């Protein structure tokens, strides 16, 4: 019987089904068809489509992905005796129970045109010419779609809810009219006039980035911008607030801290409130902080408007005065506060937040076509790929991919599950991938191996960076600034870098560990393809995680397959091996030797493995069917961290149950190596106290036991 095979290019167009996990009754071999008629002819519904294996499977590493196997539930002897009395066909019909196939319907991607066909420019807007010239100097000339839609409504003074994809220029859509409005006020603003605009962002890096953008487009020296975020010195922040600030940018927690405890911060003059990346603010648990912040602004505004002398003099309250229309920032006497909420996705939580903070707002959607909330809005300039890798070869394949991309002078984001994973891979790559010993038998370590720099050979002409939430603010700021300024490089990071960070030259995003939500995938890949530029997004998957491909297809994200061979060939030059099989094994051995000989690196690898396992076991219920912790081989994943321990041994090391971390002992029955240290242990230890002057120095003879 012939099975129908489907090529890799066609596999993305079909509806995928889950593989059978349990078959009760008679065990069936793989690729065998269940008979459903008397002539035992295979029915068309019983024929399963088998995907064509990757070229790596047949000629590459032995551990690279293989077709998913069918797991057979073992039977007891009693059950076997009972089933032996029944015919084969009847037993199969009665006991063959399969899971209901889960099908996914492929949807068309929901995209947004970054630039409109009108080609409208900033010079066509009614803004100050100095502001236009400064925008042209930093290569901002043409309006994007969201900017063309948002700026006119913002100038009209209405509250807005804006939905637009990542990297579409949302920040500039409100920054330009704000700076133009503040410079047009007469008389000019003074530092004593207080905060006029407050911008709330979810992360420290985004606060710094937004502040730098305001500074770059602001050519008017009397307009002062500043930012507040956790990790910075509160004393220096208080000093800046005492001097006076007009545009204040910060994270919710630090803004509330200063609003309650810093008397120099007066918020009664705030006439424009911006909530940027609102969906991420809610995902990070800032809903209560936002509510408190808005209530504090309303309270300070009410206290300012209540003037008893004005009531006695004019006979009415301040709120009885008719509200002026137009942009409130352009009117110094305006008491209105305009609120703008921006988000890349429109969930129910975002809608509820909009109902709370906005009043009679206008919804601005920059998307083309369907407005379905189930589709991910991703720039169409990003090309999406997946790569199937064997679990044991993940580390080698990632190294090969970095080597291949570094030859193209790429700037890469690599997203990992935890802080410890970032730290481990950063130490491993900087010490043992950038420079490899000319003699492949030697491993270059701190204090181990050759001390002569002539034995080191530069392999990768790229620089590694790391960014995660456990780093202090000064270091995070330095890394973020250096990576943005670098022409090429590799940033190993957690999801702290997945939101709002703008690195225009970033052309590749690699997801080494899968995202926990669909939004995480959206914002990870959004670090590339910024403002109409092209980008590449690659996600690592194992055969057990293959169902994530049609799931993304149902959300409008079409993934194409990459083959590991295309990247592994780069290792031949690095490891001086004739083919990529030997080069991959040599690099894996190189990593394992380095980790085995370095105590600190070995402990870091154990911690990275432990935090990864907790991350993988914490997937939400919607994703757990794909990223199932119970189906994975934990021992193989330990190998992907370069460890030679079992998962239980790693757990003891992490919990501190093993004080002295020793190198794992080799099984003498399976190994060809001889350990001199073990041979010495076999010898009889003799202490000085037992040696006599009449001792011959020979080993004592064992007395024979008398037979009773």
XYZ file of C-alpha atoms in Angstrom:
708
model
C 0.000 0.000 0.000
C 1.303 3.411 -0.907
C 0.905 6.382 1.360
C 0.333 9.818 -0.030
C 3.224 12.179 0.674
C 3.107 15.938 0.687
C 6.024 18.211 -0.047
C 7.175 20.843 2.455
C 5.835 23.657 0.285
C 2.351 22.129 0.246
C 2.232 21.188 3.913
C 1.256 24.698 4.981
C -1.900 24.714 2.847
C -3.599 21.733 4.409
C -5.616 21.391 7.598
C -3.428 19.795 10.241
C -4.697 17.182 12.672
C -3.363 15.968 15.947
C -1.479 12.662 15.901
C -3.030 9.657 17.571
C -1.675 9.215 21.080
C -3.507 6.140 22.405
C -4.938 3.126 20.593
C -6.749 0.559 22.706
C -6.883 -2.999 21.511
C -4.526 -4.569 19.071
C -1.330 -2.625 18.530
C -1.041 -1.177 15.038
C 2.233 -0.309 13.442
C 2.901 3.169 12.104
C 1.825 3.905 8.540
C -0.652 1.032 8.722
C -4.236 1.560 7.626
C -7.180 0.578 9.812
C -9.373 -1.862 7.855
C -12.994 -0.819 7.761
C -14.582 -3.234 5.271
C -14.782 -6.932 4.723
C -12.239 -6.985 1.904
C -9.722 -5.224 4.163
C -9.343 -2.474 1.602
C -8.106 0.831 2.984
C -10.707 3.559 3.003
C -9.868 7.001 1.782
C -10.587 8.472 5.203
C -8.114 6.132 6.857
C -5.149 7.185 4.739
C -3.056 9.626 6.677
C -0.934 12.236 5.005
C 2.671 11.992 6.040
C 4.859 15.074 5.701
C 8.059 14.616 3.772
C 11.019 14.502 6.148
C 13.527 17.324 6.213
C 16.810 16.782 4.389
C 18.486 16.999 7.777
C 16.587 13.953 8.941
C 17.979 11.689 6.248
C 21.510 12.940 5.906
C 22.076 15.136 8.942
C 22.240 14.545 12.669
C 20.555 11.439 13.864
C 18.676 13.377 16.528
C 17.042 15.839 14.172
C 13.255 15.696 13.793
C 11.625 12.476 12.743
C 7.994 11.835 11.841
C 5.746 11.806 14.878
C 5.298 8.273 16.193
C 2.136 6.642 17.506
C 2.210 5.833 21.205
C 0.608 2.479 22.037
C -0.879 1.868 25.446
C 0.565 -1.321 26.942
C -1.817 -4.096 27.895
C -1.817 -6.486 30.809
C -1.600 -10.226 30.309
C -5.270 -10.707 31.177
C -6.309 -8.200 28.533
C -4.122 -9.945 25.970
C -5.736 -13.293 26.750
C -9.208 -11.820 26.336
C -8.375 -10.109 23.085
C -6.817 -13.271 21.642
C -10.254 -14.906 21.482
C -11.591 -12.190 19.205
C -10.908 -11.696 15.580
C -8.393 -9.083 14.544
C -10.818 -6.992 12.560
C -13.464 -6.916 15.301
C -10.942 -6.007 17.997
C -9.648 -3.100 15.973
C -13.164 -1.803 15.333
C -14.154 -2.058 18.976
C -11.078 -0.716 20.704
C -9.408 1.662 18.252
C -10.190 5.045 19.780
C -8.597 8.138 18.353
C -8.639 11.745 19.443
C -10.924 14.056 17.592
C -8.903 15.845 14.942
C -8.363 19.528 15.635
C -8.470 21.450 12.397
C -7.346 25.001 11.791
C -8.719 27.240 9.088
C -6.041 29.341 7.464
C -6.906 33.020 7.425
C -5.548 35.825 5.361
C -3.191 38.086 7.252
C -4.539 41.382 8.528
C -2.049 44.055 7.553
C -1.629 47.768 7.712
C -0.111 49.925 5.032
C 2.685 51.794 6.720
C 2.670 54.577 4.121
C -0.405 55.784 2.256
C -0.636 56.300 -1.477
C -1.141 60.032 -0.996
C 2.508 60.464 -0.003
C 1.680 63.303 2.363
C 4.695 64.816 4.121
C 5.274 66.606 7.404
C 5.903 69.790 5.441
C 2.273 69.705 4.296
C 1.073 70.007 7.896
C 0.479 73.299 9.633
C 3.459 72.979 11.978
C 6.511 75.140 12.642
C 9.127 75.098 9.898
C 11.950 74.505 12.392
C 10.181 71.351 13.526
C 9.807 70.200 9.907
C 13.484 70.778 9.139
C 14.528 68.905 12.255
C 12.332 65.945 11.271
C 13.957 65.877 7.847
C 17.413 65.781 9.439
C 16.542 62.566 11.254
C 14.970 61.057 8.096
C 11.302 61.607 8.981
C 9.731 63.132 5.892
C 6.656 61.129 4.813
C 3.634 60.578 7.031
C 2.699 57.004 7.878
C -0.897 55.802 7.798
C -1.446 56.108 11.534
C 0.154 59.567 11.618
C -2.023 60.816 8.783
C -5.155 59.589 10.584
C -4.253 60.554 14.152
C -2.755 64.049 13.866
C -5.890 65.838 12.503
C -8.133 64.292 15.180
C -5.607 65.042 17.898
C -5.510 68.702 16.832
C -9.316 68.804 17.090
C -9.063 68.154 20.837
C -10.981 64.847 20.969
C -10.073 61.821 23.059
C -8.864 58.895 20.965
C -8.446 55.142 21.022
C -5.836 54.202 18.412
C -5.116 50.685 17.176
C -2.083 50.267 14.968
C 0.627 47.682 14.399
C 4.023 47.818 16.047
C 6.641 49.914 14.289
C 4.106 52.109 12.468
C 5.159 55.433 13.984
C 2.556 55.789 16.748
C 4.937 57.672 19.049
C 5.683 60.313 16.438
C 1.944 60.663 15.757
C 1.438 62.351 19.129
C 4.940 63.741 19.738
C 4.942 66.111 16.732
C 1.634 67.905 17.488
C 2.518 68.134 21.196
C 5.847 69.876 20.567
C 4.273 72.148 17.950
C 1.441 73.122 20.309
C 3.748 73.892 23.234
C 6.054 76.084 21.143
C 3.107 78.117 19.818
C 1.944 79.282 23.254
C 2.270 82.980 23.997
C 3.782 83.979 26.304
C 6.380 81.211 26.221
C 6.213 78.412 28.700
C 8.240 78.778 31.873
C 9.578 76.041 34.086
C 7.208 77.176 36.811
C 4.173 76.446 34.608
C 4.352 72.782 35.600
C 3.729 69.542 33.728
C 1.616 70.047 30.612
C 1.846 66.540 29.088
C 2.175 63.157 30.810
C 3.117 60.029 28.820
C 2.693 56.620 30.498
C 4.619 53.634 29.071
C 5.019 50.039 30.365
C 8.817 49.540 30.437
C 11.932 51.482 31.338
C 13.484 51.039 27.911
C 10.384 52.440 26.237
C 10.407 55.419 28.612
C 14.020 56.158 27.702
C 13.333 55.681 23.998
C 10.283 57.978 24.029
C 12.253 60.622 25.910
C 15.061 60.462 23.353
C 12.538 60.844 20.524
C 11.052 63.978 22.109
C 14.536 65.393 22.588
C 15.527 64.661 18.982
C 12.557 66.490 17.449
C 12.468 69.322 20.008
C 14.434 72.323 18.745
C 12.876 74.776 21.190
C 15.075 75.207 24.229
C 12.348 76.496 26.537
C 10.359 73.240 26.268
C 11.713 70.800 28.869
C 11.206 67.025 28.643
C 12.193 64.415 31.218
C 11.513 60.807 32.149
C 10.950 58.855 35.371
C 11.409 55.107 35.698
C 12.346 52.516 38.262
C 15.999 51.887 38.972
C 17.007 55.530 38.589
C 18.062 57.714 41.506
C 14.982 59.275 43.106
C 17.091 62.153 44.358
C 18.202 63.168 40.862
C 14.628 62.778 39.612
C 13.372 65.083 42.376
C 15.989 67.657 41.413
C 14.744 67.641 37.814
C 11.148 67.994 38.971
C 12.022 70.950 41.204
C 13.593 72.772 38.264
C 10.434 72.281 36.226
C 9.307 69.891 33.476
C 6.740 70.357 30.706
C 6.626 66.866 29.128
C 6.949 64.046 31.663
C 7.414 60.428 30.502
C 7.499 57.471 32.860
C 6.331 54.081 34.021
C 3.125 53.905 36.108
C 4.751 52.854 39.378
C 7.404 55.563 39.454
C 4.964 58.269 38.326
C 2.576 57.389 41.163
C 5.460 57.304 43.630
C 6.435 60.894 42.832
C 2.827 62.085 42.637
C 2.237 60.916 46.239
C 5.627 61.680 47.810
C 7.244 64.511 45.829
C 5.725 67.886 46.617
C 7.588 69.521 43.730
C 5.530 67.533 41.199
C 2.344 69.444 40.461
C -0.073 67.667 38.126
C -2.955 70.135 38.245
C -1.781 71.683 34.975
C -1.719 68.431 32.950
C -3.785 69.022 29.803
C -2.792 65.944 27.798
C -2.477 62.328 28.987
C -0.985 59.644 26.720
C -1.292 55.927 27.533
C 1.094 54.219 25.114
C 1.175 50.425 24.619
C -2.055 50.117 26.614
C -2.393 46.377 26.036
C 1.043 45.776 27.503
C 0.259 48.028 30.471
C -2.685 45.771 31.239
C -0.769 42.540 30.613
C 1.894 43.649 33.108
C -0.729 44.280 35.799
C -0.744 48.089 35.796
C -4.538 48.494 35.707
C -4.770 49.578 39.354
C -1.869 51.988 38.954
C -3.507 53.552 35.899
C -6.801 53.920 37.764
C -5.022 55.583 40.699
C -3.089 57.864 38.358
C -6.219 59.023 36.518
C -8.093 59.552 39.790
C -5.208 61.629 41.160
C -5.236 63.784 38.024
C -8.998 64.279 38.347
C -8.639 65.128 42.029
C -5.920 67.723 41.435
C -7.948 69.243 38.605
C -11.044 69.532 40.823
C -9.040 71.203 43.584
C -7.648 73.750 41.139
C -11.058 74.543 39.663
C -12.654 75.122 43.065
C -11.959 78.820 43.743
C -14.297 80.299 46.417
C -13.360 83.885 45.564
C -14.332 83.384 41.911
C -17.684 81.965 42.984
C -18.389 85.018 45.130
C -17.171 87.412 42.449
C -18.744 85.893 39.317
C -21.521 83.835 40.839
C -20.548 80.525 39.195
C -18.036 77.705 39.475
C -15.074 77.284 37.169
C -16.608 74.189 35.548
C -19.646 76.228 34.532
C -17.502 78.093 31.996
C -18.068 76.841 28.471
C -15.385 74.423 27.307
C -13.311 75.606 24.392
C -12.938 73.399 21.341
C -9.671 72.469 19.662
C -6.333 71.216 20.920
C -6.235 72.014 24.645
C -2.447 72.479 24.626
C -2.733 75.438 22.260
C -5.024 77.278 24.665
C -3.212 78.266 27.894
C -6.548 79.010 29.609
C -8.072 75.621 28.783
C -9.018 73.420 31.724
C -9.783 70.375 29.589
C -7.588 67.290 29.616
C -7.277 65.340 26.387
C -6.554 61.606 26.741
C -5.116 59.383 24.015
C -4.889 55.608 24.360
C -2.706 53.674 21.896
C -2.540 49.900 21.520
C -1.302 47.313 19.037
C -4.182 44.960 19.852
C -7.796 45.564 20.834
C -8.804 43.158 23.589
C -11.760 43.359 25.937
C -9.521 44.702 28.714
C -8.351 47.532 26.460
C -11.958 48.419 25.645
C -12.861 48.513 29.347
C -9.877 50.751 30.071
C -10.929 53.068 27.247
C -14.421 53.369 28.734
C -12.876 54.384 32.053
C -10.270 56.949 30.972
C -11.786 58.353 27.749
C -14.858 60.523 27.243
C -16.776 60.613 23.981
C -13.708 59.259 22.278
C -13.002 58.588 18.612
C -11.748 55.163 17.529
C -8.919 55.295 14.971
C -8.066 52.004 13.275
C -5.135 51.931 10.869
C -5.792 48.372 9.664
C -6.711 47.322 6.160
C -9.612 44.954 5.555
C -11.099 42.918 8.364
C -11.219 44.240 11.895
C -11.358 40.817 13.470
C -9.863 40.754 16.914
C -8.703 37.159 16.395
C -6.097 38.078 13.788
C -2.633 39.300 14.672
C -1.763 42.660 13.170
C 1.821 42.318 11.961
C 3.637 44.424 9.361
C 3.518 42.751 5.957
C 7.209 43.567 5.464
C 8.124 40.780 7.910
C 8.743 37.288 6.531
C 7.895 34.493 8.965
C 9.800 31.205 9.110
C 9.991 28.167 11.361
C 12.789 25.671 11.706
C 12.414 22.125 13.015
C 15.271 21.006 15.209
C 16.031 17.957 17.265
C 16.067 18.766 20.957
C 19.694 17.760 21.477
C 20.863 19.890 18.544
C 19.121 23.153 19.437
C 22.255 24.768 20.855
C 24.369 23.818 17.846
C 21.723 25.011 15.398
C 21.367 28.354 17.192
C 25.142 28.807 17.049
C 25.140 28.025 13.333
C 22.330 30.499 12.735
C 24.218 33.244 14.591
C 27.332 32.482 12.558
C 25.396 32.641 9.284
C 23.642 35.893 10.180
C 26.832 37.533 11.429
C 28.366 37.180 7.964
C 25.498 39.341 6.682
C 26.184 42.021 9.354
C 22.716 41.486 10.786
C 21.337 42.957 13.977
C 19.494 40.146 15.749
C 17.068 39.819 18.654
C 17.103 36.363 20.300
C 14.242 35.853 22.752
C 14.664 33.336 25.559
C 12.497 32.124 28.407
C 14.257 33.436 31.498
C 16.954 35.669 32.903
C 19.210 32.699 33.697
C 18.913 31.427 30.122
C 20.082 34.800 28.830
C 23.003 34.884 31.270
C 24.107 31.336 30.438
C 23.999 31.706 26.659
C 25.687 35.113 26.857
C 28.614 33.668 28.832
C 28.800 30.610 26.593
C 28.743 32.466 23.277
C 31.086 35.285 24.269
C 33.714 32.903 25.671
C 33.406 29.806 23.498
C 31.776 30.786 20.205
C 33.407 34.075 19.324
C 36.848 32.541 19.807
C 37.656 28.884 19.229
C 40.980 27.190 19.874
C 43.020 26.475 16.758
C 43.636 23.021 18.220
C 40.159 21.551 18.489
C 41.303 19.240 21.302
C 41.869 22.197 23.627
C 39.112 24.090 25.353
C 39.889 27.683 26.235
C 38.759 28.429 29.777
C 39.538 30.936 32.465
C 42.674 29.454 33.905
C 42.294 26.199 31.966
C 43.871 25.351 28.652
C 46.314 27.462 26.684
C 47.290 30.868 28.057
C 48.783 31.975 24.765
C 46.519 34.241 22.721
C 48.080 32.822 19.570
C 46.051 29.648 20.112
C 42.820 31.649 19.881
C 41.245 32.229 16.516
C 38.530 34.845 15.988
C 35.460 33.207 14.484
C 32.574 35.682 14.629
C 32.932 39.336 13.799
C 29.948 40.343 15.911
C 29.255 41.529 19.434
C 26.880 39.966 21.931
C 24.589 41.962 24.213
C 22.209 40.871 26.965
C 19.072 42.509 28.326
C 16.700 41.234 31.003
C 14.673 42.498 33.925
C 17.160 41.535 36.659
C 19.828 43.931 35.402
C 20.183 47.246 37.219
C 18.837 50.298 35.447
C 22.250 51.789 34.680
C 23.377 48.603 32.923
C 20.085 48.213 31.051
C 20.317 51.771 29.806
C 23.919 51.293 28.676
C 23.192 48.025 26.843
C 20.116 49.448 25.140
C 22.010 52.534 23.966
C 25.013 50.547 22.706
C 22.894 48.016 20.834
C 20.897 50.745 19.102
C 24.107 52.487 18.037
C 25.867 49.309 16.833
C 25.851 48.497 13.117
C 25.485 44.787 13.844
C 25.189 42.577 16.876
C 23.216 39.935 18.750
C 20.933 40.856 21.664
C 20.022 37.947 23.946
C 16.932 39.067 25.824
C 13.733 38.132 27.603
C 10.284 39.522 26.835
C 11.286 42.757 28.575
C 12.620 43.811 25.152
C 9.517 42.699 23.261
C 7.444 45.842 23.682
C 7.964 49.248 22.145
C 11.744 49.105 21.743
C 12.680 50.656 18.422
C 15.929 49.489 16.821
C 15.525 50.557 13.180
C 18.454 48.474 11.899
C 17.195 45.211 13.453
C 16.500 42.848 10.559
C 16.063 39.476 12.297
C 14.158 38.130 15.302
C 14.831 34.590 16.559
C 12.494 33.003 19.099
C 14.569 30.305 20.765
C 11.700 29.477 23.122
C 8.078 29.671 22.063
C 5.851 32.549 23.224
C 3.305 31.946 25.956
C 0.549 33.937 24.224
C -0.304 35.028 20.712
C 0.314 38.644 21.746
C 3.855 37.728 22.772
C 4.505 36.428 19.257
C 3.104 39.649 17.820
C 5.300 41.922 19.893
C 8.431 39.799 19.606
C 8.428 39.834 15.821
C 7.482 43.514 15.940
C 11.084 44.386 16.852
C 11.945 44.027 13.165
C 10.279 45.418 10.072
C 9.999 48.873 11.622
C 8.423 51.720 9.619
C 8.186 49.840 6.343
C 11.611 48.164 6.440
C 11.952 44.460 5.689
C 12.624 41.925 8.413
C 12.813 38.209 9.167
C 11.216 36.317 12.058
C 12.337 32.749 12.854
C 10.911 30.487 15.541
C 12.484 27.250 16.817
C 10.065 24.336 17.056
C 10.364 20.655 17.902
C 8.251 17.860 16.396
C 6.057 17.910 19.525
C 5.344 21.612 18.954
C 4.488 21.284 15.273
C 0.832 22.164 15.796
C 1.811 25.754 16.555
C 2.261 26.293 12.798
C -1.419 25.878 11.818
C -2.457 27.764 14.961
C -0.557 30.824 13.759
C -2.001 30.239 10.295
C -5.485 30.495 11.781
C -4.483 33.921 13.115
C -3.319 35.108 9.713
C 0.424 34.419 10.083
C 1.813 32.264 7.268
C 5.071 30.494 8.133
C 7.528 28.980 5.689
C 9.997 26.255 6.530
C 13.752 26.687 6.804
C 16.133 23.737 6.632
C 18.842 23.313 9.221
C 21.392 22.248 6.604
C 21.487 25.767 5.201
C 22.874 27.043 8.509
C 24.883 24.042 9.701
C 27.235 24.283 6.737
C 28.661 27.439 8.328
C 30.093 25.301 11.133
C 32.479 23.474 8.801
C 34.710 26.525 8.549
C 34.470 27.295 12.259
C 35.320 23.794 13.488
C 37.617 22.888 10.551
C 35.607 19.793 9.705
C 34.777 18.437 6.213
C 31.005 18.090 6.723
C 28.405 19.640 8.977
C 27.693 16.390 10.835
C 31.210 16.225 12.246
C 31.293 19.994 12.728
C 28.068 19.919 14.726
C 29.264 17.084 16.931
C 32.595 18.832 17.440
C 30.909 22.078 18.488
C 28.567 20.252 20.879
C 31.559 18.451 22.380
C 33.368 21.790 22.591
C 30.494 23.279 24.590
C 30.096 20.255 26.863
C 33.810 20.145 27.684
C 33.813 23.859 28.455
C 30.793 23.565 30.755
C 32.124 20.405 32.401
C 35.480 21.999 33.259
C 34.152 25.390 34.410
C 32.384 25.162 37.768
C 30.665 28.563 37.575
C 29.470 28.057 34.015
C 28.191 24.596 34.894
C 26.135 25.973 37.776
C 24.784 28.747 35.531
C 23.743 26.112 32.997
C 21.910 24.157 35.706
C 20.075 27.290 36.827
C 19.180 28.105 33.216
C 17.783 24.614 32.702
C 15.784 24.818 35.923
C 14.186 28.175 35.064
C 13.474 26.994 31.522
C 11.631 23.923 32.837
C 9.498 26.121 35.112
C 8.759 28.414 32.177
C 7.767 25.500 29.939
C 5.526 24.085 32.663
C 3.711 27.420 33.101
C 2.141 27.764 29.647
C -1.516 28.859 29.810
C -4.217 26.288 29.160
C -4.800 27.532 25.608
C -1.175 26.830 24.667
C -0.563 23.746 26.803
C -1.946 21.405 24.157
C 0.976 22.449 21.934
C 3.704 23.152 24.485
C 2.968 20.152 26.691
C 5.463 19.654 29.500
C 4.414 16.017 29.934
C 5.352 15.048 26.371
C 8.885 16.430 26.215
C 12.115 14.576 26.964
C 13.758 16.477 29.818
C 17.023 14.579 29.438
C 17.409 15.673 25.829
C 16.742 19.273 26.813
C 19.502 18.985 29.425
C 21.850 18.104 26.570
C 20.737 21.248 24.741
C 22.175 23.199 27.690
C 25.489 21.375 27.344
C 24.937 19.396 30.562
C 25.918 15.794 31.175
C 23.658 15.405 34.192
C 20.254 13.837 34.456
C 17.304 16.134 35.284
C 17.160 14.757 38.849
C 20.857 15.505 39.374
C 20.354 19.026 38.034
C 17.509 19.511 40.504
C 19.767 18.511 43.412
C 22.432 20.961 42.275
C 19.936 23.815 41.997
C 18.390 23.065 45.402
C 21.829 22.991 47.011
C 21.621 19.342 48.037
C 24.997 18.764 46.393
C 27.618 21.008 47.978
C 30.603 20.189 45.780
C 29.737 19.921 42.112
C 31.892 17.156 40.703
C 32.325 16.080 37.121
C 29.984 13.219 36.199
C 31.678 9.848 36.349
C 32.007 7.834 33.189
C 30.544 4.363 33.015
C 33.631 2.186 32.771
C 31.655 -0.566 31.060
C 30.531 1.756 28.270
C 33.542 4.056 28.032
C 36.922 3.502 26.426
C 38.546 6.143 28.588
C 40.616 5.415 31.691
C 40.640 7.800 34.563
C 43.916 7.921 36.425
C 42.272 9.383 39.488
C 39.929 6.428 39.772
C 42.825 3.977 39.487
C 44.553 5.706 42.370
C 41.427 5.330 44.483
C 41.526 1.572 43.926
C 44.945 1.373 45.539
C 45.057 0.699 49.246
C 45.537 3.886 51.222
C 48.201 3.536 53.896
C 48.654 6.162 56.577
C 51.980 7.114 58.102
C 50.841 5.986 61.528
C 50.685 2.350 60.385
C 54.211 2.268 58.883
C 56.883 0.568 60.995
C 60.671 0.760 60.723
C 60.625 -2.976 60.062
C 58.022 -2.649 57.283
C 59.156 -4.071 53.951
C 56.930 -1.678 51.978
C 55.058 -4.523 50.307
C 51.288 -4.720 50.285
C 49.916 -6.830 53.108
C 48.675 -10.268 52.185
C 45.028 -11.111 52.615
C 44.491 -13.991 54.987
C 42.573 -16.892 53.609
C 39.355 -17.684 55.380
C 39.325 -21.076 57.035
C 36.645 -23.398 55.890
C 34.460 -24.418 58.752
